[in-house]
Coordinates of C-alpha atoms (C1' of nucleotides) in Angstrom, one line a residue:
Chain A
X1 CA -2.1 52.7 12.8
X2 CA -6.0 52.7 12.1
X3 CA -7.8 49.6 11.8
X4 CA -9.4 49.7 8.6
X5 CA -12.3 48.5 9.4
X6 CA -15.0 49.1 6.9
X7 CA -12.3 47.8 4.2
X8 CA -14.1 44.3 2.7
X9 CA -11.1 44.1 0.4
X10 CA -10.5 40.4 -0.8
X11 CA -7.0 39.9 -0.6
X12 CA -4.6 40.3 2.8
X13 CA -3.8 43.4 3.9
X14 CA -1.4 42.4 6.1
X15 CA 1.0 39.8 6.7
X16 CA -0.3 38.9 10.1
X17 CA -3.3 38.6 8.3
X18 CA -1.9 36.3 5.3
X19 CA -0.4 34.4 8.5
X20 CA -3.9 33.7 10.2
X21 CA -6.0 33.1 7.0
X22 CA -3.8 30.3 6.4
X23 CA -3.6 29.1 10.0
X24 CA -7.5 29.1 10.0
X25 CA -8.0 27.4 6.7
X26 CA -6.7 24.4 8.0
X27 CA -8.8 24.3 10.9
X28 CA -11.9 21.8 11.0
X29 CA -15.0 23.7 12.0
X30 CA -15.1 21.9 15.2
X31 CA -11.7 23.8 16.0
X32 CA -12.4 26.3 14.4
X33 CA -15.8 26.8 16.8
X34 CA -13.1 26.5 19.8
X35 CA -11.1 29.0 18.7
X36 CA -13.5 31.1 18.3
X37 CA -14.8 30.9 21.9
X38 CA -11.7 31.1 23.0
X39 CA -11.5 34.3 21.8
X40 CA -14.9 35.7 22.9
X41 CA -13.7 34.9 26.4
X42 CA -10.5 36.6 26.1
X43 CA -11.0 39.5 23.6
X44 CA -13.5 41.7 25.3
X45 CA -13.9 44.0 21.7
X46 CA -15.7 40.7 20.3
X47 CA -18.8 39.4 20.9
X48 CA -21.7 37.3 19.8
X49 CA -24.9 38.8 17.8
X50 CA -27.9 37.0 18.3
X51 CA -28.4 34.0 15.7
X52 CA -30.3 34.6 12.2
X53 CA -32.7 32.5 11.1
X54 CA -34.5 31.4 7.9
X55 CA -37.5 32.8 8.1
X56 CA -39.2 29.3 6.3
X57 CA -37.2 26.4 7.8
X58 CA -35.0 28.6 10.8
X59 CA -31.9 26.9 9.2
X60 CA -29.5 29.3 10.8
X61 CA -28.4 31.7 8.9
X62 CA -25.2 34.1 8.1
X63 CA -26.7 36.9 6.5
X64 CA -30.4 38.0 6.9
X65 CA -33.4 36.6 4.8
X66 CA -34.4 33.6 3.6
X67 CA -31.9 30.6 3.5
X68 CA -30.6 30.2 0.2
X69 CA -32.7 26.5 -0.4
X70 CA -36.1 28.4 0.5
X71 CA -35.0 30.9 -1.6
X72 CA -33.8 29.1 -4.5
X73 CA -35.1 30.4 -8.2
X74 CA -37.3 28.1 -9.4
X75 CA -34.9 27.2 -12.8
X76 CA -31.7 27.0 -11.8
X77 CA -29.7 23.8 -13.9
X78 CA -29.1 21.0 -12.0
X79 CA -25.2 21.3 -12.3
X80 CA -25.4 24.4 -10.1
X81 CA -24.9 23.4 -6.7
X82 CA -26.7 25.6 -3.6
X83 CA -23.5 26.4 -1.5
X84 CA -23.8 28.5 1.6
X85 CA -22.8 29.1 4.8
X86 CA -24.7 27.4 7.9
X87 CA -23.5 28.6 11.3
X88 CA -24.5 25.6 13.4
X89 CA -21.9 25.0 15.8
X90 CA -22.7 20.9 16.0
X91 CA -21.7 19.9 19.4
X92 CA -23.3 22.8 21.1
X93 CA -26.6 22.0 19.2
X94 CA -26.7 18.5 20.1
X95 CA -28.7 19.1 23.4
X96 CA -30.6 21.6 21.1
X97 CA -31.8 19.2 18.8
X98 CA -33.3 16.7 21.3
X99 CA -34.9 19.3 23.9
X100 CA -38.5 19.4 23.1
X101 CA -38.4 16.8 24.8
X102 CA -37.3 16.4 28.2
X103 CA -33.5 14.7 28.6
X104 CA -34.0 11.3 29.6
X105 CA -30.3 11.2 31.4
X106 CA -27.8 13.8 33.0
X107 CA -25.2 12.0 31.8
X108 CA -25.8 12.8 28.1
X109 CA -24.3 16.4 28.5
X110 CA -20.7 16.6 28.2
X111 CA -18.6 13.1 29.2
X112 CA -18.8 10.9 26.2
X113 CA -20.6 13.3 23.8
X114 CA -18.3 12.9 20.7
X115 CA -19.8 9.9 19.5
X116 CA -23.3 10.3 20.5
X117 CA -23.5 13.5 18.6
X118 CA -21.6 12.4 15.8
X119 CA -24.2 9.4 15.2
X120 CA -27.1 11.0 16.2
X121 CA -26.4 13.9 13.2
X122 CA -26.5 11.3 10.4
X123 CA -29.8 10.3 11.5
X124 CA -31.1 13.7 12.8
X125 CA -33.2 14.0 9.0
X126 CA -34.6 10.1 9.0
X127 CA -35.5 10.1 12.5
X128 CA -38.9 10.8 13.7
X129 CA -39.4 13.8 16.5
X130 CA -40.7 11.1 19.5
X131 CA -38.2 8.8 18.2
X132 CA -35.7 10.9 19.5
X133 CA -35.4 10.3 23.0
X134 CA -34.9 6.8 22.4
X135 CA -32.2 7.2 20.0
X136 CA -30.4 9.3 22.5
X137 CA -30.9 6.8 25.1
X138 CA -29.4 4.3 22.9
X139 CA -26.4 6.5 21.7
X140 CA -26.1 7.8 25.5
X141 CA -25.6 4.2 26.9
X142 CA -22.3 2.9 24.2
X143 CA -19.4 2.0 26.2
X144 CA -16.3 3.3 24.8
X145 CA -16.0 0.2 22.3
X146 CA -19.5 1.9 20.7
X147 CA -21.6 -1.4 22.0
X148 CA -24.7 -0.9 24.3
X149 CA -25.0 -1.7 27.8
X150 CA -28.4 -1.5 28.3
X151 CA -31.0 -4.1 27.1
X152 CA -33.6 -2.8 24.3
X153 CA -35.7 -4.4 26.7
X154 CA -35.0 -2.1 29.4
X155 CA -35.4 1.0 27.1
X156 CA -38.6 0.0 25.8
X157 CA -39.7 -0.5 29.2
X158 CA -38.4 3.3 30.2
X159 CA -40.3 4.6 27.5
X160 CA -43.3 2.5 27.6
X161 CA -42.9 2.1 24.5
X162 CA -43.2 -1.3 22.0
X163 CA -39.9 -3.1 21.9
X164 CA -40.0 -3.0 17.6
X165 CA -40.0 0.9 17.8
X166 CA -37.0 1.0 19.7
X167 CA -35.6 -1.8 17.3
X168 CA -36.6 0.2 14.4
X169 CA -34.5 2.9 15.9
X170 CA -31.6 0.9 17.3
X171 CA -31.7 -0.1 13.4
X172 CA -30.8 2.7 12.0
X173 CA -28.0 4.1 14.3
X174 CA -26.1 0.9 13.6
X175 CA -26.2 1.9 10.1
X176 CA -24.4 5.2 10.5
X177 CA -20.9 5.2 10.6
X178 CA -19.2 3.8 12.5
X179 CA -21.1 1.2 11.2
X180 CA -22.6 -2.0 14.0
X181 CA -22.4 1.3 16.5
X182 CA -24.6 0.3 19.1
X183 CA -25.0 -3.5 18.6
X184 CA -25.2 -5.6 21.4
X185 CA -22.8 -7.5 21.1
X186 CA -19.3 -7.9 18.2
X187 CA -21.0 -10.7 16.7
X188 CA -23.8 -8.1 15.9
X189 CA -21.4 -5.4 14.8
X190 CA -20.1 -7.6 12.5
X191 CA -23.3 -9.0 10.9
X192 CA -24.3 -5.2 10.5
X193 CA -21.0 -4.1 8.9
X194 CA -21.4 -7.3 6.2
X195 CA -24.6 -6.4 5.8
X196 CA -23.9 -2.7 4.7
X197 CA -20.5 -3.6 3.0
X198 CA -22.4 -6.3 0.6
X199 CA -24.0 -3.0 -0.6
X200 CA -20.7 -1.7 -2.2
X201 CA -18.5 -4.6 -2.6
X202 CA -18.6 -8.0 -3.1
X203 CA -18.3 -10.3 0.5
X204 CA -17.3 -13.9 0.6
X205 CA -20.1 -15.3 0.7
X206 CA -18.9 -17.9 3.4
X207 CA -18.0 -14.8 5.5
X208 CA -21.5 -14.6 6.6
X209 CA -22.1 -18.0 7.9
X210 CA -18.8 -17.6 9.7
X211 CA -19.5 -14.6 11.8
X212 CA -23.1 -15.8 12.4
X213 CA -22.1 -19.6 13.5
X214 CA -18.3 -19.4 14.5
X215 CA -17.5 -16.5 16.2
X216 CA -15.5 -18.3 18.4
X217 CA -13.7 -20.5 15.8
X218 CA -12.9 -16.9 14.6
X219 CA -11.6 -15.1 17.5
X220 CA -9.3 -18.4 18.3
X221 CA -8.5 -18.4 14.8
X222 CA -9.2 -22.0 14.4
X223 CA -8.2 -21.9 10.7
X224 CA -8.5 -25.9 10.4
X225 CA -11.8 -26.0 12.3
X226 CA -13.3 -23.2 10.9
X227 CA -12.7 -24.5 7.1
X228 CA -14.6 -28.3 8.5
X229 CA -18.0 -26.2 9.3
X230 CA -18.1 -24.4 6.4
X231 CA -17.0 -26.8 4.3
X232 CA -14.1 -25.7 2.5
X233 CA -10.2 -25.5 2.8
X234 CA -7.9 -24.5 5.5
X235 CA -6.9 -21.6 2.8
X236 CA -9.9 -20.7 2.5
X237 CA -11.2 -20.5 6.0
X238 CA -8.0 -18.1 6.4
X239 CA -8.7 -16.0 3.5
X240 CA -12.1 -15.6 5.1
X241 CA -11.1 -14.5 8.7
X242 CA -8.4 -11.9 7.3
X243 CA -11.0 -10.5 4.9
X244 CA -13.2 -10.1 8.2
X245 CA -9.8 -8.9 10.5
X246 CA -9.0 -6.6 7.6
X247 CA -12.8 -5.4 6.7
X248 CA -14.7 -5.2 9.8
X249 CA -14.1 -3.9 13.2
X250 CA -16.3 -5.8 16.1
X251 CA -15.9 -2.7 18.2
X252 CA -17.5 -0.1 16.3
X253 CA -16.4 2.6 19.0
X254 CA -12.5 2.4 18.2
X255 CA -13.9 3.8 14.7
X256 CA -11.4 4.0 11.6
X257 CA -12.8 6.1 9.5
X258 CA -14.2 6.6 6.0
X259 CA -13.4 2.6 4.0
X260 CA -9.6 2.6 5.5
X261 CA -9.1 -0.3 7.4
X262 CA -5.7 0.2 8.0
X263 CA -4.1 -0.2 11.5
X264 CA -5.6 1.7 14.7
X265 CA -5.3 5.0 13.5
X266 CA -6.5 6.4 17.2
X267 CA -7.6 9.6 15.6
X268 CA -9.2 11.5 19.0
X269 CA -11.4 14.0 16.9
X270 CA -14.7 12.3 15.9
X271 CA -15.4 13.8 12.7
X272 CA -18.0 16.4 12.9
X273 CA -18.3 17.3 9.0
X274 CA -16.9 20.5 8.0
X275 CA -19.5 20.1 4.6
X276 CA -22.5 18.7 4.3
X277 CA -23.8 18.0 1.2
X278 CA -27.6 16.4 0.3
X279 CA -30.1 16.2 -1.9
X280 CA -33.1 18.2 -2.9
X281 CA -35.0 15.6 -4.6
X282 CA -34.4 11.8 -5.3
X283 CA -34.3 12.3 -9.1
X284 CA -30.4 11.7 -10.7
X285 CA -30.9 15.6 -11.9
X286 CA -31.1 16.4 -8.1
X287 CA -29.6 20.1 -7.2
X288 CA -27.6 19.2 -4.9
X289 CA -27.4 21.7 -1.4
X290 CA -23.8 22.2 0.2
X291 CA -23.8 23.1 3.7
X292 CA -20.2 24.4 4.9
X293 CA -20.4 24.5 8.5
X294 CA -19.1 27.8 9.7
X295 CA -19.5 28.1 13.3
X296 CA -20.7 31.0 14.7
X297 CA -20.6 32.9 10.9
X298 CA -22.2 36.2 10.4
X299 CA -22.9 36.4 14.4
X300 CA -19.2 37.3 15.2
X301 CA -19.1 41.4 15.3
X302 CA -16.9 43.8 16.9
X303 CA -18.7 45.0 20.6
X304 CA -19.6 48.5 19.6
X305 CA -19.8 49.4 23.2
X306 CA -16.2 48.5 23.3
X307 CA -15.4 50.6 20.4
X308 CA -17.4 53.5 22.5
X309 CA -15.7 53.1 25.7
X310 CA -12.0 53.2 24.1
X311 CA -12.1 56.7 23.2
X312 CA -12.3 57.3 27.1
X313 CA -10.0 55.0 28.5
X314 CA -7.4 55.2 30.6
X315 CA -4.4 55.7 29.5
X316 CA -3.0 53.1 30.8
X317 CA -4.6 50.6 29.1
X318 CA -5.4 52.3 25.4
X319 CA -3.1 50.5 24.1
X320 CA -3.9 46.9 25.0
X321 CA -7.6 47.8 23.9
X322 CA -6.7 49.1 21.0
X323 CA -4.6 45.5 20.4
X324 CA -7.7 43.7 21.4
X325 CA -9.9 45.5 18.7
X326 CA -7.5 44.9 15.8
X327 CA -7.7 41.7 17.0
X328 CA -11.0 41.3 16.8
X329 CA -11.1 42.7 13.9
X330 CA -8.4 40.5 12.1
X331 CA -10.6 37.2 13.4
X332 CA -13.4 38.4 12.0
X333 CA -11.9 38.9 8.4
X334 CA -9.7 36.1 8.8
X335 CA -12.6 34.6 9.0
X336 CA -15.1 35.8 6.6
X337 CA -12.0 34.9 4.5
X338 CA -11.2 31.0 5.3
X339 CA -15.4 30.5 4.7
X340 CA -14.9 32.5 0.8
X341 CA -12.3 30.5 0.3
X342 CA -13.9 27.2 0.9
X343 CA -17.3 28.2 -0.4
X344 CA -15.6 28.6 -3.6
X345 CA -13.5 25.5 -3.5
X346 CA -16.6 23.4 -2.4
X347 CA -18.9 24.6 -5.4
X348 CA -16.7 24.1 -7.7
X349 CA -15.8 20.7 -6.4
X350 CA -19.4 19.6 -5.7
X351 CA -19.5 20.4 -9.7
X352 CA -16.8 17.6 -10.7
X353 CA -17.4 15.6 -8.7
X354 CA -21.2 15.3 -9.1
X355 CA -21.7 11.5 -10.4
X356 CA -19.2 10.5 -7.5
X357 CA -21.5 12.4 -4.6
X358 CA -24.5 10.8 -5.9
X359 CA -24.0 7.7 -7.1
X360 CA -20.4 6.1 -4.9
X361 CA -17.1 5.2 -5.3
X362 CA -16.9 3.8 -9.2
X363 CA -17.6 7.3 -10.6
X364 CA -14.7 9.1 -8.1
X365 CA -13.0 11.7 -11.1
X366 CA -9.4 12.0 -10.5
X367 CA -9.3 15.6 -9.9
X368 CA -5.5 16.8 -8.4
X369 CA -5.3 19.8 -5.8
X370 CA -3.3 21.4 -7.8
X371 CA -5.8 21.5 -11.1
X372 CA -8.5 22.6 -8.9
X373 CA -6.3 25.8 -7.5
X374 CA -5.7 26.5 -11.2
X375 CA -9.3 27.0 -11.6
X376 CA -9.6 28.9 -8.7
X377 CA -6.8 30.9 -9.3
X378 CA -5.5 30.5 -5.8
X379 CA -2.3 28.9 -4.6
X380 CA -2.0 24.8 -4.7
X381 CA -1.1 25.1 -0.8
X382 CA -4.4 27.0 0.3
X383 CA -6.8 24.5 -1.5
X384 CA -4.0 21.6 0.2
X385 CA -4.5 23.7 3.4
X386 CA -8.2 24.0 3.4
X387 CA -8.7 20.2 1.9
X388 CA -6.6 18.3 4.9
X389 CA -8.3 17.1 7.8
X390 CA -12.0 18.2 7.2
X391 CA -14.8 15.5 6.6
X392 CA -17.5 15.5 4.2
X393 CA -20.7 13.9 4.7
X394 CA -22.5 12.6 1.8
X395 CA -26.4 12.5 0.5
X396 CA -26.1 8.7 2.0
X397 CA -25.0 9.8 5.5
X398 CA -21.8 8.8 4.7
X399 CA -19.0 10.7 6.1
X400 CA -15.6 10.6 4.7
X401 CA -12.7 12.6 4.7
X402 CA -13.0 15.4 2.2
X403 CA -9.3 14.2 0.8
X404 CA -11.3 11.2 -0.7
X405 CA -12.5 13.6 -3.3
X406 CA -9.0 14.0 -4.5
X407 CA -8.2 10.0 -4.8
X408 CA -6.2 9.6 -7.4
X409 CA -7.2 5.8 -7.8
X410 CA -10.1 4.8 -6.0
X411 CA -12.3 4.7 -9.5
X412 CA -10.1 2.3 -10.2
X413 CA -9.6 0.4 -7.1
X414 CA -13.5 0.1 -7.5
X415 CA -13.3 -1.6 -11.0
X416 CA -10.7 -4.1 -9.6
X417 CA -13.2 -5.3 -6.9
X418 CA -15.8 -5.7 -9.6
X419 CA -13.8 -7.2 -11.5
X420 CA -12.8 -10.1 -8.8
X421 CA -16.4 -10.5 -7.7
X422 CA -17.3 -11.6 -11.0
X423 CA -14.6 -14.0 -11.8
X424 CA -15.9 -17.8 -12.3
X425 CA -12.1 -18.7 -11.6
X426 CA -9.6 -16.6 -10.1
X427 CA -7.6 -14.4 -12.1
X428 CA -4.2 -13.6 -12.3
X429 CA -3.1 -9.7 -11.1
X430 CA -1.9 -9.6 -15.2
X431 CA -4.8 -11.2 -16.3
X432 CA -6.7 -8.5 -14.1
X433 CA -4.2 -6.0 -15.5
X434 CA -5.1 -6.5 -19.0
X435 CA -8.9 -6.5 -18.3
X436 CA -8.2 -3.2 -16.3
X437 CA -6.3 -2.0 -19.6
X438 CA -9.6 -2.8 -21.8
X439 CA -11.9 -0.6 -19.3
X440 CA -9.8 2.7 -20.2
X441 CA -7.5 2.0 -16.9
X442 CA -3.9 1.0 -17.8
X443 CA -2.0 0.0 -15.1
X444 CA 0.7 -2.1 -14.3
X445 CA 0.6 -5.6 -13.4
X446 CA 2.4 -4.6 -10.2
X447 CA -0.1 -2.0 -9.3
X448 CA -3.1 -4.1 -9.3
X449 CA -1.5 -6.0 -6.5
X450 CA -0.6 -3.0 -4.9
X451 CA -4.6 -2.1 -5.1
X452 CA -5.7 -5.7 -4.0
X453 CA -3.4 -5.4 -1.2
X454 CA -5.0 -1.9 -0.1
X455 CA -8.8 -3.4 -0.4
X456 CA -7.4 -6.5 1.5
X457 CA -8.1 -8.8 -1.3
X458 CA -6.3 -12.0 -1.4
X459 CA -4.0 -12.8 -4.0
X460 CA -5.7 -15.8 -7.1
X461 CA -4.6 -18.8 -5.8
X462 CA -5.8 -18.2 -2.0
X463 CA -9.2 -17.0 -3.4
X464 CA -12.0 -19.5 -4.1
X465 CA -11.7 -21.4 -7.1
X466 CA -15.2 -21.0 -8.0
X467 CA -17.9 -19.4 -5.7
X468 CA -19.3 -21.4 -3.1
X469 CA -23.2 -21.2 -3.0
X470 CA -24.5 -20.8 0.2
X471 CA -28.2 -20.3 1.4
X472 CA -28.7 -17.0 2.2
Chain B
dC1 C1' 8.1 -21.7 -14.7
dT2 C1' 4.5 -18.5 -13.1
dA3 C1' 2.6 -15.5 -9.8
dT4 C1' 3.7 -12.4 -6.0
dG5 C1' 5.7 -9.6 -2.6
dG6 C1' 9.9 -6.5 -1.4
dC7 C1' 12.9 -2.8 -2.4
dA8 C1' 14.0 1.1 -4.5
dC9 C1' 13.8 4.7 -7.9
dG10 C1' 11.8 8.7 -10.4
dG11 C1' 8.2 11.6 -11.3
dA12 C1' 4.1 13.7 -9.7
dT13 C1' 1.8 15.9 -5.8
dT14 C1' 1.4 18.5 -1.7
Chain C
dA1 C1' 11.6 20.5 0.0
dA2 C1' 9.2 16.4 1.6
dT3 C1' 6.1 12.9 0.6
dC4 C1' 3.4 9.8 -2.0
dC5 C1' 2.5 6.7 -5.7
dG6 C1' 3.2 3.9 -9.8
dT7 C1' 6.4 0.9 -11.7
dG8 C1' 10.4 -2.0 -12.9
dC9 C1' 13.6 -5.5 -11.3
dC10 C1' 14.6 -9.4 -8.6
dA11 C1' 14.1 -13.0 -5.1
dT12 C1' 11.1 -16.4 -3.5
dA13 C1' 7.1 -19.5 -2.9
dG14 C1' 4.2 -22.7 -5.0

DNA sequence: CTATGGCACGGATT
DNA sequence: AATCCGTGCCATAG
């Protein structure tokens, strides 16, 4: 049976080839980028063309020309999302991205390069070219609990460099997630992750003056003694150590990720993001530019030397050639297929759930999987398929798991903590049921105590009777 | 007596 | 077909 090569037909030919599409859907790029070189090693009828690049910004590429953001028309409305494929296979280019320079350390290669490279992306845009060596000094010297080993001292000194430059630097890595990566010590990771939190919820404001003057009162759990510093209850002083326990993490390294906080989940895969989605401009009628990470897209072809050399081979092994080129050749439209599919899915996300990319959690649309493969006209399982287990990472450097788009209640959940952080007296879950009820969200008194629980939010009568004033 | 958490059920989602 | 989520009912703590 002839392979049809040439064939770009949209829909599976084959079953094997239903089989694999589906198989490779759920795949994360990273694995995806694995799989792929797995097969490049074993499958000699494959191999690698060299890389495309924009001609403007050498943003690689998976088709010729310009990338599609130098190429934009000039008028195009802002609801129109740029979506295209980048072929950047992340942990491979993470070396890439810092040579220029030369490495400061062997060690930064291969041993502990998940998290390293995972932080250093979300900063790759902010951070200045010479700054670069020193951030990967910094990420390069985390033990595995994501705190440094090293003094800034010491790197400052290595460099030559002023200590507030390194500072500056050390600065904004602990902001990425996991956030407090690379503090010095918990008690820093701690004052970093408050710090960023108070950005998007409310945090007892006692919490604070806990973590910076009784660390140890926490970490013994010295309830009694803790509530004499600060001044308040026992009650109170154990509301604000589970808030911490349940909110923060003093070992950044062991990351949970996205806003769960629920027990270790000891996922081993670092997220690289599958999508990356930013900004063009700062204005709220931004286009926004969505980056699917493909690996290797558009450079994957069939060898044509191999094709060549199996008209002459020896019989004795025409027939395991032949195998390896319909292999090949269902990779490669497997794959053009899995990155169609999920340029598709992602523009037409990125379009419902515009307010939510740019402007957080409170304006989350509850969109279902299963409305979306309506409007795709594709099966509720392949948008399920390609959705699971991929990460997103937001205009803020946020990276969450692309799932979180499809939260059912987190809009919600959101108007619940605004709601607490603005009580004078603590409310009753009914009470907060009713207001709910007024914003447009009807729920049940039961379920706004299922959400408290899930944002680790103390029931009314453990919460503060009225805010306690601290300094700042 | 009121406010909550536990258990379990049914419908929606995957 | 399996799972998740919202909700109602009931026991319990304050």
């Amino acid at each position: 049976m002839l392979l049809q090569s040439q064939t770009h037909s949209l829909r599976p030919l084959t079953t094997a080839h239903l089989a694999q599409t589906m198989t490779l859907l759920e795949l994360t790029s990273a694995e995806l980028c694995q799989k792929i070189e797995a097969e490049l090693s074993s499958n000699p009828a494959l191999e690698l063309a060299d890389q495309i690049r924009c001609r403007h910004c050498h943003r690689r590429l998976a088709q010729t020309g310009l990338c599609p953001v130098c190429s934009r028309p000039p008028n195009v409305a802002a609801e129109q999302p740029i979506v295209f494929l980048s072929p950047r296979e992340d942990f491979r280019t993470f070396s890439d991205r810092l040579t220029g320079e030369d490495l400061p350390d062997d060690n930064l290669m291969v041993a502990e390069e998940d998290l390293p490279a995972y932080v250093l992306r979300q900063i790759a845009t902010e951070l200045a070219a010479e700054d670069r060596p020193l951030a990967a000094h910094i990420l390069t010297s985390l033990d595995e609990d994501g705190l440094l080993t090293v003094t800034l001292f010491e790197i400052a000194h290595f460099y030559h460099v002023p200590l507030s430059r390194v500072e500056n630097v050390l600065h904004m890595i602990q902001r990425c997630e996991p956030v407090g990566v690379g503090s010095e010590t918990p008690q820093q990771a701690l004052l970093v992750q408050l710090e960023v939190l108070a950005e998007t919820r409310p945090v007892p404001p006692l919490a604070l003056r806990a973590v910076r003057e009784a660390m140890d009162l926490l970490s013994r759990r010295a309830y009694p003694e803790l509530g004499r510093l600060l001044g308040v209850t026992t009650a109170q002083a154990a509301y604000i150590a589970r808030f911490i326990s349940n909110n923060l993490n003093p070992f950044p390294g062991r990351a949970h990720w996205g806003e769960s906080h629920d027990s270790p989940d000891s996922n081993p895969t670092y997220h690289n993001p599958d999508v990356i989605i930013s900004c063009l401009s700062q204005s709220p009628e931004t286009q926004l530019v969505v980056e699917i990470v493909a690996p290797y897209a558009g450079a994957l072809r069939i060898n044509p030397l191999f094709r060549e050399a199996l008209a002459q081979a020896p019989a004795e092994k025409a027939d395991q050639w032949q195998a390896h080129l319909e292999q090949a050749g269902l990779l490669i439209k497997c794959i053009q297929q899995r990155n169609h599919t999920i340029v598709r899915l992602m523009q037409r996300l990125v379009v419902l759930q515009r307010e939510f990319i740019l402007f957080g959690d409170a304006h989350l649309s509850p969109v279902t999987r299963a409305s979306l493969a309506d409007e795709l006209e594709v099966h509720e399982s392949t948008v399920s398929r390609a959705v699971s287990s991929k990460a997103v990472q937001l205009p803020n450097g946020r990276i969450v798991p692309l799932s979180k788009l499809f939260d059912r209640s987190l809009h919600i959940r959101t108007a619940l903590i605004q709601i607490i952080s603005q009580e004078t007296q603590p409310l009753s879950d009914t009470h907060i049921a009713d207001l709910l009820d007024k914003r447009g969200f009807p729920v049940a008194r039961r379920t706004v105590a299922k959400y408290r629980a899930m944002e680790g939010i103390l029931p009314a009568r453990f919460r503060q009777p009225r805010p306690v004033f601290t300094a700042k």
